[in-house]
PDB file of C-alpha atoms in Angstrom:
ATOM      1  CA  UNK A   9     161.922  70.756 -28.307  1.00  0.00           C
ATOM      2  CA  UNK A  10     163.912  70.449 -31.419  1.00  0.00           C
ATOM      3  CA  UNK A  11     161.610  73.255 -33.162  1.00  0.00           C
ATOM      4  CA  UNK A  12     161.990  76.008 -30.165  1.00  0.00           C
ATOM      5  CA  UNK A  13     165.680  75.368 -30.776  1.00  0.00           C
ATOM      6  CA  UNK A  14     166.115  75.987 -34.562  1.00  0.00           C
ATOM      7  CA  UNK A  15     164.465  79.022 -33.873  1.00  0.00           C
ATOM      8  CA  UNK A  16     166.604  80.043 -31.140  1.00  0.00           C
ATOM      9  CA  UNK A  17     169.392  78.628 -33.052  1.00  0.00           C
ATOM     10  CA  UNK A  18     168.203  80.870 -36.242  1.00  0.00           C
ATOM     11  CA  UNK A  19     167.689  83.884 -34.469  1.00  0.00           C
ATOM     12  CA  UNK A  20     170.627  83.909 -32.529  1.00  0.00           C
ATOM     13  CA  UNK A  21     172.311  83.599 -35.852  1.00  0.00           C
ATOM     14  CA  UNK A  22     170.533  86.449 -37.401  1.00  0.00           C
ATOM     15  CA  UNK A  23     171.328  88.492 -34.491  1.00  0.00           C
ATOM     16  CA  UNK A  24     175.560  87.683 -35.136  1.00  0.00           C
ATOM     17  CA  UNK A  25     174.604  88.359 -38.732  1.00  0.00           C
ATOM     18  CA  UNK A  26     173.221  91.956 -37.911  1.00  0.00           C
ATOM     19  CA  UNK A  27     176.069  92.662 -35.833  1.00  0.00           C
ATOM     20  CA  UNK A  28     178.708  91.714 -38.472  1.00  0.00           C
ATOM     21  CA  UNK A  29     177.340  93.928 -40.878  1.00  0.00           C
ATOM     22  CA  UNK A  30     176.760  96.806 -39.186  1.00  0.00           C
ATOM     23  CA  UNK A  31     180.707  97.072 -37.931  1.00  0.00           C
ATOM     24  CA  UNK A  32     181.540  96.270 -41.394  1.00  0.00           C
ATOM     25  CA  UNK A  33     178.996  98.685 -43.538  1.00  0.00           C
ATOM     26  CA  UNK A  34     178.610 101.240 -41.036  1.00  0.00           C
ATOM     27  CA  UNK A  35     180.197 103.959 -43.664  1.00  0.00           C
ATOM     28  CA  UNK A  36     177.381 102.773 -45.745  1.00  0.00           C
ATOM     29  CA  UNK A  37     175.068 104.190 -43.777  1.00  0.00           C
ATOM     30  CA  UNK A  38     173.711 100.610 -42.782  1.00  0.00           C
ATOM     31  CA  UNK A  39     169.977 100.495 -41.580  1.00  0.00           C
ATOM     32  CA  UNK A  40     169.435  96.995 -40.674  1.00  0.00           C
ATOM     33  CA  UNK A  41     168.784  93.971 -42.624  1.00  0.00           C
ATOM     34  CA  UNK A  42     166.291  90.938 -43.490  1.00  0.00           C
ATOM     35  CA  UNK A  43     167.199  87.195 -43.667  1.00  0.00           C
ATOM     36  CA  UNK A  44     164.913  84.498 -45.193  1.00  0.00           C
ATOM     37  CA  UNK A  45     166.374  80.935 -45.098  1.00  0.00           C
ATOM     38  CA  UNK A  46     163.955  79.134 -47.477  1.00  0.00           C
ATOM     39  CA  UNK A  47     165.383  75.431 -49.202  1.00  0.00           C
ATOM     40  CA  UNK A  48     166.830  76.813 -52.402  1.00  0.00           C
ATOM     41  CA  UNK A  49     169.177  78.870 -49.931  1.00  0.00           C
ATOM     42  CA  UNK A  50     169.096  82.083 -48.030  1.00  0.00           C
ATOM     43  CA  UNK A  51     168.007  85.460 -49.432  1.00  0.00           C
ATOM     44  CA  UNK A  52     169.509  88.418 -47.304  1.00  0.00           C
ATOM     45  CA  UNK A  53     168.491  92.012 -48.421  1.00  0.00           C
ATOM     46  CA  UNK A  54     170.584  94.472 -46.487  1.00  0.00           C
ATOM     47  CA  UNK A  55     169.639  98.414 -46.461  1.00  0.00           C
ATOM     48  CA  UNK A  56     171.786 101.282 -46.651  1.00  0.00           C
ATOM     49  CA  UNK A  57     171.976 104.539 -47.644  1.00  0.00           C
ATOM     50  CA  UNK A  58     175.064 104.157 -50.155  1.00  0.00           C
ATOM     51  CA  UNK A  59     174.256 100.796 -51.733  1.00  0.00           C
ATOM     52  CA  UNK A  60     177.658 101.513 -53.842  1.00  0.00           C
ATOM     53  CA  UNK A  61     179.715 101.400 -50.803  1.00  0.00           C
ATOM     54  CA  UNK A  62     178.178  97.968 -50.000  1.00  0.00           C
ATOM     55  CA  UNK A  63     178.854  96.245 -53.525  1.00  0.00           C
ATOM     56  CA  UNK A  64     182.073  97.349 -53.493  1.00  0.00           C
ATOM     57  CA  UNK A  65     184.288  98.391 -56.580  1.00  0.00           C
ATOM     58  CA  UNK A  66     183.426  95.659 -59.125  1.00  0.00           C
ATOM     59  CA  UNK A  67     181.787  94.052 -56.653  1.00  0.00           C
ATOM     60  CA  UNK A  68     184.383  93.255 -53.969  1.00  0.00           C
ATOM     61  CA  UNK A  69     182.860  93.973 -50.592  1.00  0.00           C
ATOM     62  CA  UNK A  70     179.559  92.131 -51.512  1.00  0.00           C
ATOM     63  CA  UNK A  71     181.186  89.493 -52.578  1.00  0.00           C
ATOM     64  CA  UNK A  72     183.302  89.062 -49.261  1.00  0.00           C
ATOM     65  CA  UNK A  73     180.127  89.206 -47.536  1.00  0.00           C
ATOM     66  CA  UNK A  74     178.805  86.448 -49.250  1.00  0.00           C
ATOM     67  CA  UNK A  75     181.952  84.800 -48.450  1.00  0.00           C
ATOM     68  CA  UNK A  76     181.811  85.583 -45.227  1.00  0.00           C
ATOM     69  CA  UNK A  77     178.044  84.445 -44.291  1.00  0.00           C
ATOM     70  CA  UNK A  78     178.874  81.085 -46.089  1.00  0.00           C
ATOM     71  CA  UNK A  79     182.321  80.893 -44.051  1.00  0.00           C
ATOM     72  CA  UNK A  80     181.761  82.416 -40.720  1.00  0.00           C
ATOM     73  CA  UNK A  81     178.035  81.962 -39.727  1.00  0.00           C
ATOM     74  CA  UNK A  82     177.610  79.290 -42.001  1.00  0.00           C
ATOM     75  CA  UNK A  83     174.821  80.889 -44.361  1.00  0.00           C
ATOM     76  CA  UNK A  84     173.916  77.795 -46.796  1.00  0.00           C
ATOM     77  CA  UNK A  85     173.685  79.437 -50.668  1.00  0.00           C
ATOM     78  CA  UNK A  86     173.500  83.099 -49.563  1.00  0.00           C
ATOM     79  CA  UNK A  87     172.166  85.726 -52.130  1.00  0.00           C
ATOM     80  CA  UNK A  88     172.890  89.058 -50.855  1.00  0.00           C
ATOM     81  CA  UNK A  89     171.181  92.057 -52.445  1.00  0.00           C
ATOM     82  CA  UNK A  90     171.266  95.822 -51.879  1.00  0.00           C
ATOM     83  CA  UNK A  91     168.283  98.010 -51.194  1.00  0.00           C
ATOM     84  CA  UNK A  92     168.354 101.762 -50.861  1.00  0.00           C
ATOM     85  CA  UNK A  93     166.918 103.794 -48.105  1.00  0.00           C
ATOM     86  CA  UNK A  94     164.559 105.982 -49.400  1.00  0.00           C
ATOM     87  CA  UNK A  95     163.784 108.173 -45.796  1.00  0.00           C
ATOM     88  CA  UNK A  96     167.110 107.969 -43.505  1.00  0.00           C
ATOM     89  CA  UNK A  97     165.242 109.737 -41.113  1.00  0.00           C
ATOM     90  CA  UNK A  98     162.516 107.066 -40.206  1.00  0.00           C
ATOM     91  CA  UNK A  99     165.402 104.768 -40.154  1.00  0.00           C
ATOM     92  CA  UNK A 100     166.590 104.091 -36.267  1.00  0.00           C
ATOM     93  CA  UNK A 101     169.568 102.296 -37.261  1.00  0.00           C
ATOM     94  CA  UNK A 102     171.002 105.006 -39.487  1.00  0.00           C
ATOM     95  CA  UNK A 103     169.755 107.870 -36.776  1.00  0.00           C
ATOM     96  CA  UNK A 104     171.301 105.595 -34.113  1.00  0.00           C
ATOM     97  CA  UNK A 105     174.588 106.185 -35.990  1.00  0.00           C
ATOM     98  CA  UNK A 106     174.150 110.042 -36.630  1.00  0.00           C
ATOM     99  CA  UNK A 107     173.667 110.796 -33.204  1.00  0.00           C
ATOM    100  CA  UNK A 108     177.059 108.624 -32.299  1.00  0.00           C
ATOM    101  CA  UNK A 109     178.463 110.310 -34.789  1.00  0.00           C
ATOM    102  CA  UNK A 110     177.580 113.684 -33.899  1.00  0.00           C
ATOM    103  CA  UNK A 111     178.908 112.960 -29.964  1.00  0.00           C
ATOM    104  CA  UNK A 112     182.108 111.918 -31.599  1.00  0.00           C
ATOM    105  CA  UNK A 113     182.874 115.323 -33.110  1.00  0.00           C
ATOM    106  CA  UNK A 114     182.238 116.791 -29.650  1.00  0.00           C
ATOM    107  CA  UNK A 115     178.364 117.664 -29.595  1.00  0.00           C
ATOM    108  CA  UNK A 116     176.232 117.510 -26.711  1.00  0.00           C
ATOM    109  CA  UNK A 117     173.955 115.097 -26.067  1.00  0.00           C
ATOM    110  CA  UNK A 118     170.837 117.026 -25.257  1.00  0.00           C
ATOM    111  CA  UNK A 119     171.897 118.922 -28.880  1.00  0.00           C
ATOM    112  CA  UNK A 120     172.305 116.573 -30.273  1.00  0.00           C
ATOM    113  CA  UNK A 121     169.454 114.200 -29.336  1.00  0.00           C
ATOM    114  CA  UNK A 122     167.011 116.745 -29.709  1.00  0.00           C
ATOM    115  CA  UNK A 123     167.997 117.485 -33.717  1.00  0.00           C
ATOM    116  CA  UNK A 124     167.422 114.222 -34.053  1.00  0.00           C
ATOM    117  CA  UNK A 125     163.728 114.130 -32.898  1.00  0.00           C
ATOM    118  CA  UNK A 126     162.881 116.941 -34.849  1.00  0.00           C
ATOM    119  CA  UNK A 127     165.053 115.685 -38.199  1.00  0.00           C
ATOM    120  CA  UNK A 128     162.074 111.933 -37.387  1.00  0.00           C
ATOM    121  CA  UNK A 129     159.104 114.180 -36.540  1.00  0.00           C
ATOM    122  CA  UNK A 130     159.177 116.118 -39.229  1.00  0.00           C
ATOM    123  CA  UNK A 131     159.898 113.352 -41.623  1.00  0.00           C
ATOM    124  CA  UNK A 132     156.415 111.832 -40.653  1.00  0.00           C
ATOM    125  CA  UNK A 133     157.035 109.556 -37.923  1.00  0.00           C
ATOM    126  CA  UNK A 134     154.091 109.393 -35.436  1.00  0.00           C
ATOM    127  CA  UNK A 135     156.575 108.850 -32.628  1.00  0.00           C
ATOM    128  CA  UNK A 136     159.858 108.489 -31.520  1.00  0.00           C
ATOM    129  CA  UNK A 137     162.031 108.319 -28.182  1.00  0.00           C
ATOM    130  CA  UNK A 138     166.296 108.336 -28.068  1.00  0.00           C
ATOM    131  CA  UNK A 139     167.819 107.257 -25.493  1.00  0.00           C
ATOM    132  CA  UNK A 140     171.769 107.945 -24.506  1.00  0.00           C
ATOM    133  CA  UNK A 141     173.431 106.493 -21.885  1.00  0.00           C
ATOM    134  CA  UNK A 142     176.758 107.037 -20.115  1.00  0.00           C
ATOM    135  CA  UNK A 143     178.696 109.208 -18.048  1.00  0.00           C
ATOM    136  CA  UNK A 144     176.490 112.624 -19.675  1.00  0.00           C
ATOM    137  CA  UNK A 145     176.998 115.516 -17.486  1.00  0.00           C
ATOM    138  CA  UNK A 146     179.195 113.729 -14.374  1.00  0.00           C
ATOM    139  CA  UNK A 147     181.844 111.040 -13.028  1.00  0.00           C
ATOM    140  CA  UNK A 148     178.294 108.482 -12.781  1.00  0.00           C
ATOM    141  CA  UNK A 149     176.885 106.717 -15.307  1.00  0.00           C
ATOM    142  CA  UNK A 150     173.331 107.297 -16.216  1.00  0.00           C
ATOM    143  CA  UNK A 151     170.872 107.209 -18.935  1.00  0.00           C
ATOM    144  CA  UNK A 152     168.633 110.372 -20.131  1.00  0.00           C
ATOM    145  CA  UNK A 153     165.621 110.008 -22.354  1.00  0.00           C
ATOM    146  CA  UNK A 154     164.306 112.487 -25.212  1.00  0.00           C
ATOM    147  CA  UNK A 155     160.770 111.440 -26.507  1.00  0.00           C
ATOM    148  CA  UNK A 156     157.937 113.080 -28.924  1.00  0.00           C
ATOM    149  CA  UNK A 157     154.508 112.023 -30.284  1.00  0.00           C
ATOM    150  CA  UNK A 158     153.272 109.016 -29.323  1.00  0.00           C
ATOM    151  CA  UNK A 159     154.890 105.511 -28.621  1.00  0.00           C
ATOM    152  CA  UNK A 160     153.601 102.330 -27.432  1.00  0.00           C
ATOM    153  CA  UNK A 161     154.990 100.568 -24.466  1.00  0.00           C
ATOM    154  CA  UNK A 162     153.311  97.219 -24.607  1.00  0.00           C
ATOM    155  CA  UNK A 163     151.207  95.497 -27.040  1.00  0.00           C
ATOM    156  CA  UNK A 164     150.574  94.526 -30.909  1.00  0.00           C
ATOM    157  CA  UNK A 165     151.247  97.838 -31.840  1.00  0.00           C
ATOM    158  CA  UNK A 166     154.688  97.802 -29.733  1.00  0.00           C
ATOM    159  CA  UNK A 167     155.573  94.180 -31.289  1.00  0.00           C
ATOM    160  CA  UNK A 168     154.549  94.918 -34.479  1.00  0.00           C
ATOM    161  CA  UNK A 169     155.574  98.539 -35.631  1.00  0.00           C
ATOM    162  CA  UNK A 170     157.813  99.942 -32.968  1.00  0.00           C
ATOM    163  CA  UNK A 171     161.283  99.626 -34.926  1.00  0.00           C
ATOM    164  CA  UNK A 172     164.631 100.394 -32.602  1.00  0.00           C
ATOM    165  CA  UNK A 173     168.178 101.207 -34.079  1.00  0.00           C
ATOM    166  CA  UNK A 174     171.393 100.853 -31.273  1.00  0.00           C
ATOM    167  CA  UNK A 175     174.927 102.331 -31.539  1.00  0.00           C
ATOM    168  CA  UNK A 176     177.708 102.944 -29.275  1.00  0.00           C
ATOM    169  CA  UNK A 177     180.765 105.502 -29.253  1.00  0.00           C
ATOM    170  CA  UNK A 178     184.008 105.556 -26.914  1.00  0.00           C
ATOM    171  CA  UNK A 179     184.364 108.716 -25.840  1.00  0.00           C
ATOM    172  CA  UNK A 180     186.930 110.053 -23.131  1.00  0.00           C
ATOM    173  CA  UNK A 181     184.688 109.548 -20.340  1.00  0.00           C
ATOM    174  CA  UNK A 182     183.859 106.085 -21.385  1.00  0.00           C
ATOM    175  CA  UNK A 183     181.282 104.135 -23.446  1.00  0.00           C
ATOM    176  CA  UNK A 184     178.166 106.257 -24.990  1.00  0.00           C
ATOM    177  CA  UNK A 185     175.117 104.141 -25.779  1.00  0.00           C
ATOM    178  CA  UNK A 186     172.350 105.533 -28.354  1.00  0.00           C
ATOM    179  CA  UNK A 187     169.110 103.494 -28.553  1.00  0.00           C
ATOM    180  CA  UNK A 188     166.422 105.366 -31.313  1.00  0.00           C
ATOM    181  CA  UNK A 189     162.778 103.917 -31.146  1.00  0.00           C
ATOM    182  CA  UNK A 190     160.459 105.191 -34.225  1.00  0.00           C
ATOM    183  CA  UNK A 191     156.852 104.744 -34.460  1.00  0.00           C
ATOM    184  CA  UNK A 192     156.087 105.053 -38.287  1.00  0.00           C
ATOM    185  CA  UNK A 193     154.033 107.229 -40.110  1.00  0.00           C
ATOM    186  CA  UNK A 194     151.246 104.066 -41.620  1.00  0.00           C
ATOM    187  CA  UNK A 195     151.307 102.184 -37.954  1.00  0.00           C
ATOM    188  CA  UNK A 196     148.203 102.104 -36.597  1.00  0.00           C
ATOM    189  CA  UNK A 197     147.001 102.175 -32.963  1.00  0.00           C
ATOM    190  CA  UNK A 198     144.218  99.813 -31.984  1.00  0.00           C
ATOM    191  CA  UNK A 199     141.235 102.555 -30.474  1.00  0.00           C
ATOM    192  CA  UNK A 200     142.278 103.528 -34.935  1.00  0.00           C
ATOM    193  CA  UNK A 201     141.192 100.959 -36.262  1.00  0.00           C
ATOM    194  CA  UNK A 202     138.016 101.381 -39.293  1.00  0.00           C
ATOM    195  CA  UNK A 203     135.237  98.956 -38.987  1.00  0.00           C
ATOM    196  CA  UNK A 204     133.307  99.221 -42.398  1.00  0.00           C
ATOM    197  CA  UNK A 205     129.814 100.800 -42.141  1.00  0.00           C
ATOM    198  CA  UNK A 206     126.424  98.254 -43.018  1.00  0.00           C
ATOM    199  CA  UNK A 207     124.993  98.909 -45.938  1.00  0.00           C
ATOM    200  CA  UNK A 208     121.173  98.402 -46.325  1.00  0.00           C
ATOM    201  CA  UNK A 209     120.801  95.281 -49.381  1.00  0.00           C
ATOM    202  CA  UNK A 210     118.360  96.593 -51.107  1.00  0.00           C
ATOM    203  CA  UNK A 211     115.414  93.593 -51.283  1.00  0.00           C
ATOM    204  CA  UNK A 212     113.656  92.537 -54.768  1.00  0.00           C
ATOM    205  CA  UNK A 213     110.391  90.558 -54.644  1.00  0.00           C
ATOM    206  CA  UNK A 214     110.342  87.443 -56.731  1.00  0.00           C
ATOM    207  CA  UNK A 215     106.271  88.211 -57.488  1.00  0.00           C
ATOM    208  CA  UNK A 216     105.402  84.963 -57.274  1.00  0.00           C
ATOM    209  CA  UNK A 217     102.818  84.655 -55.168  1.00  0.00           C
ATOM    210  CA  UNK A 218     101.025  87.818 -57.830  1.00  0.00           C
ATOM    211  CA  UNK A 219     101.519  84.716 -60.602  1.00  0.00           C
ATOM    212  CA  UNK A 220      99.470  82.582 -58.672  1.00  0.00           C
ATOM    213  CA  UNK A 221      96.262  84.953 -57.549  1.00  0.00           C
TER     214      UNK A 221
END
């Protein structure tokens, strides 16, 4: 029992951890973030798209992160580094906060949303679906849905691959919510999986039954 609740314990606190940094680095163009508690401490590797913005001049703002992980969520020994995003597009997190962006200035959704798909299609994603919710086109709130390519539902390949990005935006009418699923270019489906071919051994007679005659 004590082992199912360090991990719920540990996620939970990753999942406060994500949150805090994306409110705080969101003009960084945040894109989500790994955390590995090992013993010699904790090694957290965030991802943005202007890795200056998150060190901070001289420094500042990742130190006050550090800080702040120690302080707040207490984060034993943390060791924050910075890693760039090399495709923003085939990042959901940082699409999640273009399209919020973008409904912000006064865009429309459907505009907007589609841009988006084609902006993570044609940066090689095999699949994507956004997903905006709120009061869109009336006084009631519902949700509309803008897919392409393919996207698993259920599964390894849904566990394993299928990476989502969430933002939200208050608008006049209310609360927007943006949910971006991308299926990346390497994942693989299962019917795609190579099975190597046989290859004959090739079979060498010792001669020695010639020796003997």
């Amino acid at each position: 029992m004590s082992t199912i609740k360090n991990i719920l314990s540990s996620r939970l606190k990753k999942a406060e951890i994500y949150e805090y940094l994306a409110e705080k680095l969101k003009d960084a163009g945040f894109g989500g973030v790994d955390i590995a508690f090992t013993p010699m401490g904790t090694r957290v590797t965030i991802y943005a798209m202007r890795p200056g913005r998150v060190i901070g001049l001289r420094g500042r703002t990742i130190r006050e992160i550090s800080e702040e992980l120690e302080k707040r969520f207490g984060v034993e020994n943390p060791n924050v580094t910075v890693a760039e995003i090399e495709v923003p597009e085939l990042n959901p997190q940082v699409m999640a906060y273009r399209i919020a962006q973008a409904l912000q200035r006064g865009v429309r959704h459907r505009r907007v949303a589609f841009w988006a798909l084609r902006r993570i299609m044609d940066a090689g994603a095999r699949g994507c679906e956004i997903e905006i919710s709120g009061k869109l086109t009336s006084a009631r709130h519902r949700t509309e849905k803008f897919a392409a390519g393919i996207m698993p539902k259920s599964g390894d390949p849904a566990l394993k691959y299928v990476e989502v990005g969430k933002a939200s935006v208050l608008l006049k009418p209310g609360v927007y919510g943006v949910k971006v699923k991308i299926f990346p270019p390497d994942a693989p489906m299962p019917e795609e999986i190579a099975v190597a071919e046989a290859q004959e051994a090739e079979v060498v007679e010792s001669g020695e039954g010639s020796e003997g005659a």
